[in-house]
Structures are given as C-alpha cells and as structure tokens.
Coordinates of C-alpha atoms in Angstrom, one line a residue:
Chain A
M26 CA -60.0 9.0 67.4
S27 CA -59.9 6.0 65.1
S28 CA -62.0 3.9 67.5
L29 CA -64.6 6.8 67.7
L30 CA -64.8 6.9 63.9
S31 CA -65.2 3.1 63.7
I32 CA -68.0 3.2 66.3
F33 CA -69.7 5.9 64.3
L34 CA -69.5 3.9 61.1
T35 CA -70.8 0.8 62.9
C36 CA -73.8 2.7 64.3
L37 CA -74.6 4.1 60.9
A38 CA -74.5 0.6 59.5
L39 CA -76.7 -0.7 62.3
I40 CA -79.4 1.8 61.4
L41 CA -79.3 1.8 57.6
I42 CA -78.1 -1.6 56.4
P43 CA -81.0 -3.6 57.8
C44 CA -83.2 -1.4 55.6
L45 CA -81.6 -3.1 52.6
F46 CA -83.1 -6.4 53.6
I47 CA -86.5 -5.1 54.8
F48 CA -87.5 -2.7 52.1
R49 CA -87.5 -3.7 48.5
R50 CA -87.0 -0.2 47.3
P51 CA -84.7 1.5 49.8
S52 CA -85.0 5.3 49.8
V53 CA -81.2 5.8 49.9
P54 CA -79.9 4.5 46.6
L55 CA -76.8 6.6 46.9
F56 CA -75.9 4.8 50.1
L57 CA -76.5 1.5 48.4
K58 CA -74.1 2.3 45.6
K59 CA -71.5 3.3 48.0
T60 CA -72.1 0.1 50.1
I61 CA -71.5 -2.0 47.1
I62 CA -68.2 -0.1 46.4
F63 CA -67.3 -0.5 50.0
I64 CA -67.8 -4.2 49.9
K65 CA -65.6 -4.4 46.8
T66 CA -62.9 -2.6 48.5
A67 CA -63.3 -4.7 51.7
T68 CA -63.0 -7.9 49.8
S69 CA -60.0 -6.8 47.8
Q70 CA -58.0 -7.4 50.9
Y71 CA -58.9 -11.1 50.7
N72 CA -57.7 -11.2 47.1
D73 CA -54.4 -9.7 48.3
E74 CA -54.1 -12.4 51.0
E75 CA -54.8 -15.1 48.5
E76 CA -52.1 -13.8 46.1
S77 CA -49.6 -13.7 48.9
G78 CA -50.4 -17.2 50.0
T79 CA -51.6 -16.3 53.4
I80 CA -55.0 -18.0 52.9
G81 CA -55.1 -21.8 52.2
G82 CA -56.2 -23.0 48.7
K83 CA -59.2 -25.0 49.9
E84 CA -60.7 -22.2 51.9
K85 CA -62.8 -20.3 49.5
R86 CA -65.1 -18.3 51.8
G87 CA -65.2 -14.6 51.5
R88 CA -64.6 -14.4 47.8
M89 CA -66.4 -12.6 45.1
P90 CA -67.5 -14.9 42.3
K91 CA -65.7 -14.5 39.0
H92 CA -68.6 -15.6 36.9
V93 CA -72.3 -14.9 37.8
A94 CA -75.0 -16.4 35.6
I95 CA -78.5 -15.0 35.9
I96 CA -81.8 -16.4 34.7
L97 CA -84.0 -13.3 34.3
D98 CA -87.3 -14.7 35.2
G99 CA -90.5 -13.0 36.2
N100 CA -91.0 -10.1 33.8
R101 CA -94.4 -11.2 32.7
R102 CA -95.7 -12.0 36.2
W103 CA -94.4 -8.6 37.3
A104 CA -96.4 -6.9 34.6
N105 CA -99.5 -9.0 35.3
K106 CA -99.3 -8.1 39.0
R107 CA -99.4 -4.4 38.1
G108 CA -102.0 -4.6 35.4
L109 CA -99.5 -3.7 32.8
R110 CA -98.8 -5.2 29.4
V111 CA -96.2 -8.0 29.2
S112 CA -94.1 -5.7 27.0
E113 CA -93.8 -3.3 29.8
G114 CA -92.6 -6.1 32.1
H115 CA -89.9 -6.9 29.6
E116 CA -88.9 -3.3 29.3
A117 CA -88.7 -3.0 33.1
G118 CA -86.5 -6.1 33.2
A119 CA -84.2 -4.6 30.5
R120 CA -83.8 -1.4 32.5
R121 CA -83.0 -3.4 35.7
L122 CA -80.4 -5.3 33.8
L123 CA -78.5 -2.3 32.6
E124 CA -78.6 -0.8 36.1
H125 CA -76.9 -3.7 37.6
V126 CA -74.4 -4.9 35.1
M127 CA -71.9 -2.2 35.8
D128 CA -72.3 -2.5 39.6
C129 CA -71.5 -6.2 39.3
F130 CA -68.3 -5.4 37.3
A131 CA -67.4 -2.8 39.9
M132 CA -67.5 -5.5 42.5
G133 CA -64.8 -7.5 40.8
I134 CA -67.1 -9.9 38.9
N135 CA -65.3 -10.7 35.7
T136 CA -68.1 -12.4 33.7
I137 CA -71.9 -12.0 33.8
S138 CA -74.0 -14.4 31.8
L139 CA -77.7 -13.5 31.2
F140 CA -80.2 -16.0 30.0
A141 CA -82.2 -13.6 27.9
F142 CA -84.0 -16.0 25.5
S143 CA -84.1 -19.7 25.5
T144 CA -84.7 -22.0 22.5
E145 CA -88.0 -23.0 24.1
N146 CA -89.1 -19.3 24.2
W147 CA -89.7 -19.5 20.4
G148 CA -92.9 -21.2 21.4
R149 CA -94.3 -18.0 23.0
P150 CA -96.9 -15.9 21.1
D151 CA -95.5 -14.2 18.0
G152 CA -96.2 -10.8 19.4
E153 CA -94.0 -11.4 22.4
V154 CA -91.2 -13.0 20.5
N155 CA -91.1 -10.1 17.9
F156 CA -91.2 -7.6 20.7
L157 CA -88.2 -9.3 22.5
M158 CA -86.2 -9.4 19.3
A159 CA -86.9 -5.8 18.7
M160 CA -86.0 -4.9 22.3
F161 CA -82.6 -6.8 21.9
E162 CA -81.9 -4.8 18.8
K163 CA -82.8 -1.5 20.4
N164 CA -80.6 -2.2 23.5
F165 CA -77.6 -3.2 21.4
K166 CA -77.9 -0.1 19.4
S167 CA -78.4 2.3 22.3
E168 CA -75.8 0.7 24.6
M169 CA -73.0 0.0 22.1
A170 CA -71.2 3.3 23.0
Y171 CA -71.7 2.5 26.6
Y172 CA -70.0 -0.9 26.4
D173 CA -67.2 0.6 24.4
R174 CA -66.7 3.4 26.9
Y175 CA -66.6 1.0 29.8
K176 CA -64.6 -1.6 28.0
V177 CA -67.1 -4.4 28.3
K178 CA -66.6 -7.3 26.0
I179 CA -70.0 -8.5 24.6
S180 CA -70.5 -12.1 23.5
V181 CA -73.8 -13.5 22.3
I182 CA -74.2 -17.3 22.6
G183 CA -76.9 -19.5 21.2
R184 CA -78.2 -20.6 17.8
R185 CA -78.4 -17.8 15.3
T186 CA -80.4 -19.6 12.7
N187 CA -83.8 -18.1 13.7
M188 CA -82.8 -14.6 14.6
P189 CA -83.8 -11.6 12.4
E190 CA -81.0 -10.5 10.0
S191 CA -80.9 -7.0 11.5
L192 CA -80.3 -8.4 15.0
L193 CA -77.6 -10.7 13.7
G194 CA -75.8 -7.9 12.0
L195 CA -75.9 -5.8 15.2
I196 CA -74.6 -8.7 17.3
Q197 CA -71.6 -9.2 14.9
E198 CA -70.9 -5.5 15.1
V199 CA -71.0 -5.3 18.9
E200 CA -68.9 -8.4 19.3
E201 CA -66.3 -7.2 16.8
A202 CA -66.2 -3.7 18.4
T203 CA -65.6 -5.1 21.9
K204 CA -63.6 -8.3 21.3
S205 CA -60.3 -6.8 22.6
Y206 CA -61.6 -6.0 26.1
K207 CA -60.7 -8.5 28.7
E208 CA -61.6 -7.5 32.3
K209 CA -65.4 -7.3 31.9
H210 CA -67.3 -9.8 29.9
L211 CA -71.1 -9.7 29.4
I212 CA -72.4 -12.9 27.8
M213 CA -76.0 -12.7 26.5
A214 CA -77.6 -16.1 25.9
I215 CA -80.1 -15.7 23.1
D216 CA -81.8 -18.8 21.6
Y217 CA -79.6 -20.8 23.9
S218 CA -80.2 -24.4 25.0
G219 CA -77.9 -26.3 27.3
R220 CA -78.5 -29.5 25.5
F221 CA -77.9 -27.9 22.1
D222 CA -74.6 -26.5 23.5
I223 CA -73.4 -30.0 24.3
L224 CA -74.5 -31.3 20.9
Q225 CA -72.9 -28.6 18.9
A226 CA -69.7 -29.2 20.9
C227 CA -69.8 -32.8 19.9
K228 CA -70.5 -31.9 16.3
C229 CA -67.4 -29.5 16.3
L230 CA -65.3 -32.3 17.6
A231 CA -66.6 -34.7 15.0
E232 CA -65.7 -32.3 12.2
K233 CA -62.2 -31.9 13.6
T234 CA -61.9 -35.7 13.8
K235 CA -63.0 -36.0 10.2
N236 CA -60.4 -33.4 9.1
G237 CA -57.7 -35.3 10.9
L238 CA -57.0 -32.7 13.5
I239 CA -57.8 -35.0 16.4
Q240 CA -58.4 -38.7 17.0
V241 CA -61.6 -40.0 18.4
E242 CA -59.8 -41.8 21.2
D243 CA -58.4 -38.5 22.4
I244 CA -61.8 -36.9 22.9
D245 CA -62.5 -36.4 26.6
E246 CA -64.4 -34.0 28.8
R247 CA -61.9 -31.2 28.5
M248 CA -62.2 -31.2 24.8
I249 CA -65.9 -30.9 25.0
D250 CA -65.4 -28.0 27.5
K251 CA -63.3 -26.2 24.9
E252 CA -66.0 -26.5 22.2
L253 CA -68.9 -25.3 24.3
M254 CA -70.2 -21.8 23.6
T255 CA -69.0 -20.6 27.0
S256 CA -65.4 -21.2 25.9
C257 CA -65.4 -17.6 24.8
S258 CA -65.0 -16.7 28.5
E259 CA -61.9 -16.8 30.7
Y260 CA -64.2 -18.3 33.3
P261 CA -66.6 -20.6 31.4
N262 CA -68.2 -22.3 34.5
P263 CA -70.3 -20.0 36.6
D264 CA -69.6 -19.7 40.3
L265 CA -73.0 -18.5 41.1
L266 CA -76.3 -18.9 39.3
I267 CA -79.2 -16.7 40.3
R268 CA -82.7 -17.5 39.1
T269 CA -85.3 -14.9 40.1
S270 CA -89.0 -15.3 40.7
G271 CA -88.7 -18.2 43.1
E272 CA -88.7 -20.9 40.5
Q273 CA -86.1 -23.6 41.5
R274 CA -84.8 -25.0 38.3
I275 CA -82.1 -24.1 35.7
S276 CA -84.4 -24.7 32.7
N277 CA -81.8 -25.9 30.2
F278 CA -79.2 -23.2 31.0
F279 CA -75.5 -24.1 31.4
L280 CA -76.3 -27.8 32.0
W281 CA -72.7 -29.0 31.5
Q282 CA -71.1 -25.9 33.1
S283 CA -73.1 -25.8 36.3
A284 CA -71.9 -29.0 38.1
Y285 CA -70.4 -27.1 41.1
T286 CA -72.2 -23.8 40.6
E287 CA -73.9 -22.4 43.7
L288 CA -77.6 -22.1 42.9
Y289 CA -79.5 -19.2 44.4
F290 CA -83.3 -19.0 43.9
P291 CA -84.6 -15.7 45.5
N292 CA -88.4 -15.3 45.6
V293 CA -88.2 -11.9 43.8
L294 CA -89.3 -11.1 40.3
W295 CA -86.5 -9.9 38.0
P296 CA -87.7 -6.3 37.7
D297 CA -87.8 -6.1 41.5
F298 CA -84.3 -7.6 41.9
G299 CA -82.5 -4.5 43.3
E300 CA -79.3 -3.6 45.0
A301 CA -80.4 -5.2 48.3
E302 CA -81.1 -8.5 46.6
Y303 CA -77.7 -8.4 44.9
L304 CA -76.0 -7.7 48.2
K305 CA -77.9 -10.7 49.8
A306 CA -76.9 -13.0 46.9
L307 CA -73.3 -12.1 47.0
T308 CA -73.1 -12.2 50.8
W309 CA -74.8 -15.6 50.7
Y310 CA -72.3 -16.8 48.1
Q311 CA -69.4 -15.7 50.3
Q312 CA -70.7 -17.8 53.1
R313 CA -70.7 -21.0 51.1
Q314 CA -67.9 -23.4 51.5
R315 CA -67.3 -24.8 48.0
R316 CA -65.7 -28.2 47.8
F317 CA -66.1 -29.0 44.1
G318 CA -67.0 -32.6 44.9
R319 CA -63.9 -33.2 47.1
R320 CA -63.6 -34.0 50.7
V321 CA -62.6 -31.2 53.0
Chain B
M14 CA -41.1 19.9 52.3
D15 CA -41.9 19.9 56.0
F16 CA -45.6 20.5 55.3
N17 CA -45.8 17.4 53.1
D18 CA -44.7 14.9 55.7
P19 CA -47.6 15.6 58.2
M20 CA -50.0 15.6 55.2
L21 CA -48.8 12.2 54.1
A22 CA -49.0 10.8 57.6
L23 CA -52.6 12.2 57.9
S24 CA -53.8 10.7 54.6
S25 CA -52.2 7.4 55.5
W26 CA -53.9 7.5 58.9
I27 CA -57.3 8.4 57.3
G28 CA -56.8 5.5 54.8
Q29 CA -56.2 3.0 57.6
I30 CA -59.3 4.2 59.5
G31 CA -61.3 3.9 56.3
D32 CA -60.1 0.4 55.7
F33 CA -60.9 -0.6 59.2
G34 CA -64.4 0.9 59.0
L35 CA -65.0 -0.8 55.6
G36 CA -64.0 -4.2 57.1
L37 CA -66.4 -3.7 60.0
L38 CA -69.2 -2.7 57.6
W39 CA -68.6 -5.8 55.5
R40 CA -68.6 -8.1 58.5
F41 CA -71.7 -6.5 59.8
I42 CA -73.5 -7.2 56.5
H43 CA -72.5 -10.9 56.9
I44 CA -73.9 -10.9 60.4
V45 CA -77.2 -9.5 59.3
V46 CA -77.5 -12.1 56.5
T47 CA -76.5 -14.9 58.8
L48 CA -79.1 -13.7 61.4
C49 CA -81.8 -13.7 58.6
H50 CA -80.9 -17.2 57.7
I51 CA -80.9 -18.4 61.3
V52 CA -84.4 -16.9 61.9
S53 CA -85.8 -18.4 58.7
G54 CA -84.1 -21.7 59.7
I55 CA -85.9 -21.7 63.0
F56 CA -89.3 -21.0 61.4
E57 CA -88.6 -23.8 58.9
A58 CA -87.7 -26.2 61.7
V59 CA -90.9 -25.4 63.7
E60 CA -93.0 -25.7 60.5
S61 CA -91.3 -29.0 59.7
Y62 CA -92.2 -30.5 63.1
A63 CA -95.8 -29.2 62.8
I64 CA -96.0 -31.0 59.4
S65 CA -94.6 -34.2 60.9
L66 CA -97.2 -34.1 63.6
G67 CA -100.0 -33.6 61.0
L68 CA -100.9 -30.2 62.4
I69 CA -100.9 -28.5 59.0
Q70 CA -103.8 -29.9 57.0
K71 CA -102.7 -29.0 53.5
Y72 CA -99.7 -31.4 53.7
S73 CA -101.7 -34.4 54.8
S74 CA -102.7 -35.1 51.2
T75 CA -100.1 -34.9 48.4
D76 CA -100.8 -35.8 44.8
I77 CA -97.7 -38.1 44.5
E78 CA -98.7 -39.3 41.0
K79 CA -97.2 -36.1 39.6
L80 CA -93.8 -37.1 41.0
K81 CA -92.7 -39.9 38.6
C82 CA -89.0 -39.7 39.3
L83 CA -87.2 -38.3 42.2
A84 CA -83.5 -37.8 42.5
V85 CA -81.5 -37.3 45.7
V86 CA -78.0 -35.8 45.7
V87 CA -75.9 -36.5 48.8
D88 CA -72.7 -34.8 49.8
I89 CA -69.8 -37.3 50.0
E90 CA -69.4 -36.7 53.7
A91 CA -73.1 -37.6 54.3
A92 CA -72.9 -40.6 51.8
R93 CA -70.6 -42.4 54.3
D94 CA -73.6 -42.7 56.7
V95 CA -75.7 -45.3 54.9
S96 CA -78.2 -45.5 57.8
K97 CA -79.4 -42.0 57.2
V98 CA -79.8 -42.7 53.5
V99 CA -81.8 -45.8 54.3
E100 CA -84.0 -43.8 56.7
L101 CA -84.6 -41.2 53.9
L102 CA -85.6 -44.0 51.5
E103 CA -88.0 -45.4 54.1
W104 CA -89.6 -42.0 54.4
L105 CA -89.9 -41.8 50.6
T106 CA -91.5 -45.2 50.5
T107 CA -94.0 -44.2 53.1
I108 CA -94.9 -41.0 51.1
G109 CA -95.4 -43.2 48.1
V110 CA -92.5 -42.3 45.8
K111 CA -91.9 -45.1 43.3
Q112 CA -88.6 -44.2 41.7
V113 CA -85.5 -42.7 43.3
G114 CA -82.1 -42.0 41.8
L115 CA -79.3 -41.7 44.5
F116 CA -76.3 -39.7 43.5
D117 CA -73.0 -38.9 45.2
S118 CA -70.0 -37.6 43.2
Q119 CA -67.6 -40.3 44.3
G120 CA -69.9 -43.4 43.9
L121 CA -69.9 -44.3 47.6
L122 CA -73.6 -45.2 47.5
K123 CA -73.0 -47.3 44.4
K124 CA -70.5 -49.3 46.5
S125 CA -73.1 -49.7 49.3
K126 CA -75.8 -50.6 46.8
D127 CA -76.3 -54.2 48.0
M128 CA -76.5 -53.1 51.6
I129 CA -79.0 -50.4 50.8
L130 CA -81.2 -52.7 48.8
E131 CA -81.2 -55.2 51.6
M132 CA -82.1 -52.7 54.3
V133 CA -84.8 -50.8 52.5
P134 CA -88.0 -53.0 52.4
R135 CA -89.4 -53.8 48.9
S136 CA -86.7 -52.0 47.1
V137 CA -85.4 -53.1 43.7
L138 CA -82.9 -51.9 41.2
L139 CA -84.4 -49.7 38.6
Q140 CA -82.6 -51.6 35.8
E141 CA -84.3 -54.8 36.9
T142 CA -87.8 -53.4 36.9
G143 CA -87.6 -51.6 33.5
E144 CA -90.8 -49.6 33.0
K145 CA -92.9 -51.9 35.1
D146 CA -94.8 -50.6 38.1
T147 CA -93.7 -52.1 41.3
S148 CA -95.3 -52.2 44.7
G149 CA -92.1 -51.0 46.4
I150 CA -89.4 -48.5 45.4
A151 CA -87.1 -48.7 42.4
L152 CA -83.6 -47.4 43.1
E153 CA -81.0 -46.1 40.7
F154 CA -77.4 -45.5 41.9
I155 CA -75.6 -42.7 40.1
S156 CA -72.2 -41.0 40.4
S157 CA -70.0 -38.5 38.5
S158 CA -68.9 -41.2 36.0
D159 CA -72.5 -41.2 34.8
N160 CA -72.3 -37.5 34.0
K161 CA -69.7 -36.1 31.6
E162 CA -67.8 -39.3 31.2
A163 CA -71.0 -41.0 30.0
V164 CA -71.7 -38.2 27.6
V165 CA -68.2 -38.6 26.1
K166 CA -68.7 -42.3 25.6
A167 CA -72.2 -41.7 24.1
A168 CA -70.7 -39.0 21.9
N169 CA -68.0 -41.5 20.6
I170 CA -70.8 -43.7 19.3
L171 CA -72.2 -40.7 17.4
F172 CA -68.7 -39.8 16.2
Q173 CA -68.3 -43.2 14.7
K174 CA -71.7 -42.9 13.0
Y175 CA -70.8 -39.5 11.6
L176 CA -67.4 -40.7 10.3
K177 CA -69.1 -43.6 8.5
S178 CA -71.8 -41.5 7.0
R179 CA -72.2 -41.2 3.3
H180 CA -71.7 -37.4 3.1
P181 CA -69.4 -36.5 5.9
G182 CA -68.5 -32.9 6.2
K183 CA -71.9 -31.7 5.0
D184 CA -73.7 -29.7 7.6
E185 CA -77.0 -31.6 7.2
E186 CA -75.3 -34.8 8.0
G187 CA -74.0 -33.3 11.3
E188 CA -77.5 -32.0 12.0
N189 CA -79.0 -35.4 11.4
V190 CA -76.5 -37.3 13.6
F191 CA -76.1 -34.9 16.6
T192 CA -79.6 -34.6 17.8
E193 CA -81.1 -35.0 21.3
S194 CA -82.8 -38.3 20.5
H195 CA -79.6 -39.8 19.0
L196 CA -77.7 -38.8 22.1
N197 CA -80.4 -40.3 24.3
E198 CA -80.2 -43.5 22.4
A199 CA -76.4 -43.6 22.6
L200 CA -76.6 -43.0 26.3
R201 CA -78.9 -46.0 26.6
V202 CA -76.4 -48.1 24.6
V203 CA -73.6 -47.2 27.0
G204 CA -75.8 -48.3 29.9
E205 CA -77.0 -44.9 31.2
S206 CA -80.5 -44.0 32.2
V207 CA -82.0 -41.0 30.5
H208 CA -84.9 -40.7 33.0
V209 CA -85.3 -37.0 33.7
P210 CA -86.0 -36.5 37.4
D211 CA -88.9 -34.3 38.2
L212 CA -87.5 -33.2 41.5
L213 CA -83.9 -33.2 42.8
L214 CA -83.3 -33.0 46.5
V215 CA -79.8 -31.8 47.6
Y216 CA -78.6 -32.9 51.0
G217 CA -75.4 -31.3 52.1
P218 CA -73.8 -27.9 52.9
V219 CA -73.5 -26.8 49.3
R220 CA -76.4 -25.6 47.1
S221 CA -75.3 -27.2 44.0
H222 CA -76.1 -30.4 42.2
L223 CA -72.5 -31.6 42.6
G224 CA -72.2 -33.0 39.1
F225 CA -75.5 -34.9 38.7
P226 CA -75.8 -36.0 35.1
A227 CA -76.2 -32.7 33.3
W228 CA -78.1 -34.1 30.3
R229 CA -81.0 -35.1 32.7
L230 CA -81.4 -31.9 34.5
R231 CA -83.2 -29.7 32.0
Y232 CA -86.4 -28.9 33.7
T233 CA -85.8 -30.6 37.1
E234 CA -86.9 -28.7 40.2
I235 CA -83.9 -28.4 42.5
V236 CA -84.5 -28.1 46.2
H237 CA -81.8 -27.7 48.9
M238 CA -82.7 -29.7 52.0
G239 CA -79.8 -29.0 54.3
S240 CA -77.7 -31.6 56.1
L241 CA -78.7 -35.2 55.8
K242 CA -77.6 -35.8 59.4
Y243 CA -80.4 -33.4 60.6
M244 CA -83.0 -34.2 57.9
R245 CA -86.6 -33.8 58.9
Y246 CA -89.6 -35.7 57.6
G247 CA -91.7 -32.5 57.6
S248 CA -89.2 -30.7 55.3
L249 CA -89.2 -33.7 52.9
L250 CA -93.0 -33.7 52.8
K251 CA -93.2 -30.0 52.3
A252 CA -90.6 -30.1 49.4
I253 CA -92.6 -32.8 47.6
H254 CA -95.9 -31.1 48.3
K255 CA -94.6 -27.8 46.9
F256 CA -93.3 -29.6 43.8
T257 CA -96.8 -31.0 43.1
G258 CA -98.1 -27.5 43.1
V259 CA -95.6 -26.2 40.6
R260 CA -96.8 -25.4 37.1
Q261 CA -94.1 -25.3 34.4
N262 CA -94.5 -23.5 31.1
Y263 CA -91.3 -25.1 29.7
G264 CA -90.3 -21.7 28.3
K265 CA -93.5 -21.2 26.4
G266 CA -95.7 -18.3 27.4
L267 CA -99.2 -19.1 28.6
M268 CA -99.9 -15.8 30.4
V269 CA -100.3 -13.3 27.6
I270 CA -103.2 -11.0 28.0
T271 CA -104.2 -9.1 24.8
E272 CA -107.3 -7.0 24.3
S273 CA -107.3 -6.4 20.6
R274 CA -107.0 -8.7 17.6
D275 CA -103.6 -7.1 16.6
S276 CA -101.5 -9.0 19.1
N277 CA -98.3 -7.4 17.9
R278 CA -99.4 -3.8 18.5
N279 CA -101.2 -4.4 21.7
F280 CA -98.3 -6.4 23.1

C-alpha cells in the first residue's frame, strides 16, 4: 500500500513538476504553494540530522539558506516590453515582492534582504524617484498590520538623509512596532551603498575610539562586521544573492558581506520571478558545495 | 480506548507514507534541475567548441578596448595547478587583454608569482608598469589579505587622521575624513591597488567571488566559468564578448518614456 502511494506521488510529480520549469506562469498555483511547503517539510529532516550530529560539519548540501538577498532588477524593462509606464513596472515588482516574502519565510529562510533603492538611484528622473518614495510609503502603511500579524521584523538600512520626512516617520514606526520579532526578518535596503556601509562602520569605530571605548590597535575585521548596517540581523552575511534580469553584477550591494555568498543571476525580470524561479534558485543553492575559502 | 490505538497507528502510518512521498518529491525536483543544468552544459560545451573553431562569426571580432581590467578568481584547489593558470593567461594575451588581476583566497598564486611571470611571455607585474601601456600583459596577484585586512589597515590611517583633527566628535569632521576618495588614498598608502576590474571570471565549483577585495567590486560583471581544469577557450571568448556588449546604467535611469511635460503625473 505504501509503495503504491509513493508510486502515485512520483507519477504526479513526473507530470506536473517539469511544468514549473517550462512555463513561466504555471496554471496550478495552488500546487506550487503546496510544493514549496512540501520542500520545507522535506528539508526539515536534514536540519534534524544536523542537530543530532549525524551529518558532518563541512557537508552543507541540501540546506535552506538562512539569509537570502535579492536585487530586484528589471521592473522598467518589464514595463517597456509591455508598453506600460515605468510606474506600472515598479508596482508589478512590489506586488511580486509581497507575494513571495511569506513563502520564503515558510521555507525556513530567516532573513530576506531586498535591494529596493540604491544611493545611485537618486540620479534617476525626479518623477521616478518621487514615485518610488511614495510607493514605499504606501506599502509600509498598507502592510504594517500584515507584518505585525505574521511577526515579521522589519529593518530599513541605508542613509536616511535624503528620504522624505513622512517616509522616515513610517520607517521608524514600523521598525519600533516589529523590533521584538525574531524568527522572520525582512531587511529593506533603501538609499543603500555597500561602500558607504563600510565607511559608516569605520566612522562609528572612530567615534568609539575617540570616546575611549576601544583602542585603535584593537580594531579588526570583526569589529567592522559589528558596525555594518547588517549587524541588525542574526545572519548578517547572505548565503544566497539573487539578481534578476540577467545582469551579472552586485552593483554596490553587500560588498563586505558577500565574500562567500552564492551568486545566482537568472535571466528573468523581477516581476516575472515566480514560484518556479524561486524553486530553481533554492534547489540550485542546495546543490552547491560551499567551502568558505577552505580546502575540502 | 481500544478504538484510539488503531487510529493512532493509522495516523502514524499515514505520516510515514507522507514523509516518504515528500522526500521522493524533493529528490525528484533536484533531479529535474540537475538534468536542466546538464543539458545547458552540453549546449554550452558545443557552442564553446564552435567558437574556438571560428564557426560563429560574431565572436571573431571583440572590442577588447572596453575591457580595461580583468580579474580572475581561482578556487584554491585549482590554484595548485599553475600550468592551467599559465595557459589561461596565454589565452588572455592572445585575445588582447592588457591587465589581469589573479586572485585566490590563500595566496597560492602570489607564492608562484615568479614562476608565472617567467612562464607567461611578455608578462610584467602591474606595480612595475604603473599606468603605462605595455605590449604584453600586466599581472597583479591578490589574496584575501588584500580584502578586509587591507581595508582595516587603510581605515587605521583614517582613524589616526580623525583623532588628530581639530574638531573631533563633530559630525562634519567624520563626514570629511571617511569618504570614498580618502579610503582609496589610504588603500594606496598601504600598498593596495584600487583598480576596479570591469570583469571578474570565477573558476571553480562555487559561484562566489571567494573574498575578492570587496571595495573594488562595485560594478564589476561577475561570470562563473566552471572548473579551471576543464576550461575552454570558446567560453572565455564568449564571456569577454558578452561583457563588451553590456551597457551599465550605474543605477541611474536612462529608459524613462514620458509623453507629457508633467513627468511626475505621467510617470
């Protein structure tokens, strides 16, 4: 009986799962959601084995990443391809984001970082910048109850000097309201620059040195790690970095933190990055053998 | 009471079947993804051989002028085989690349620096050429010590400057000392290069830059090339050709289409 059921499940998978990788918009979203939950459950057995010590420390295959960073690229190209306005591309990107954040958390990912707006993006046309700031405000307002209900901690990293006051106020409100949550952490990088992150960490250390809290001779890499903006996370270094749209660069995002991060560059625009693409990215990650610069 | 025992046994049995089925499903997904990668790997290998044989016209001319600085990251296992690194450098010389940074996390290539310079024709150390154009290839040898450790050393110079400043503790003083240009200068003082590579080729099993100097990677294109042991000339040429076709906006939008004068409203 058990073998018959297993054969049935396998045949079902044989027919339906390849659809995930062939069709961009599969017509069975309910099955996809369940597939994701299945994977989470299946991989939890590996976590149990790790805790009980039955899997060696160096063997990291088959794990879910604890911290996934995403560069949300391709909204404007998506809109241009469809003859839509760029604002509609950004709105489609925002909807995609909200759809997938909770799925990621359900799969056991603890921290998700989103590169929503870089320092260089201030150079974009005023109309686009104003629209993006307004969109961030609107999303924080509309989703605050949602984050609270699902106990998602929200952190916003980046410079705050150029942001509108209304947005700053909302960010402080959301961060304050969700600061006690631990298991799910969503980091939004707005006006973020990897180089600025390193510089501000150095500046913080310099001030501590001036105040006599530390000595200059004691400053090392670990102390810089602790002053980076990602120190708000339990897992500051991403395990997996996804940049959509096929561009193969990290564009000043998490420069210091990404030394051993697996880089995944799918050739899909962000609004089209669906469940199938997520499944592929996470499965691909699980097949990597990470060495962190050491010999195996 | 008696009724509960069979029910418990049944639910346990169903749970076990479910777990078994889930495991099969998960493994099957991995098989599908692996097959996709194998198939795409085969196509890439065939294309690479076609490029090497000159059968694909578009790769026969590449605008190499756009590639000012190339960096190569080599896995530490691969870095032990200096002959493959030398072969790669010879290919790059043939293609016309003028400046190459070689990185491995443990500094094995640094230790073999003299041997590599001897074996690669017309190669010189980048530090010796400065900004001068050479007929050969200028090489730079980099390791993890040039990454975070170097930034810490450079930061120490800025710390000293900050502590000696006239108005320490004022925010503006910090803003004036801790800038990108000051850190660049401090990195030069501690003997580090601040050349930003245009293209980074990663050879090894992992798709990561393995600790390449973070400060230099801001807009670098990163391409994973697979194993150094099985590297292909066609794949190398394709990666460089593809880079020369990339157009970077550097974060600034150049693709806005507006139809009215009121750009905010029509956006």
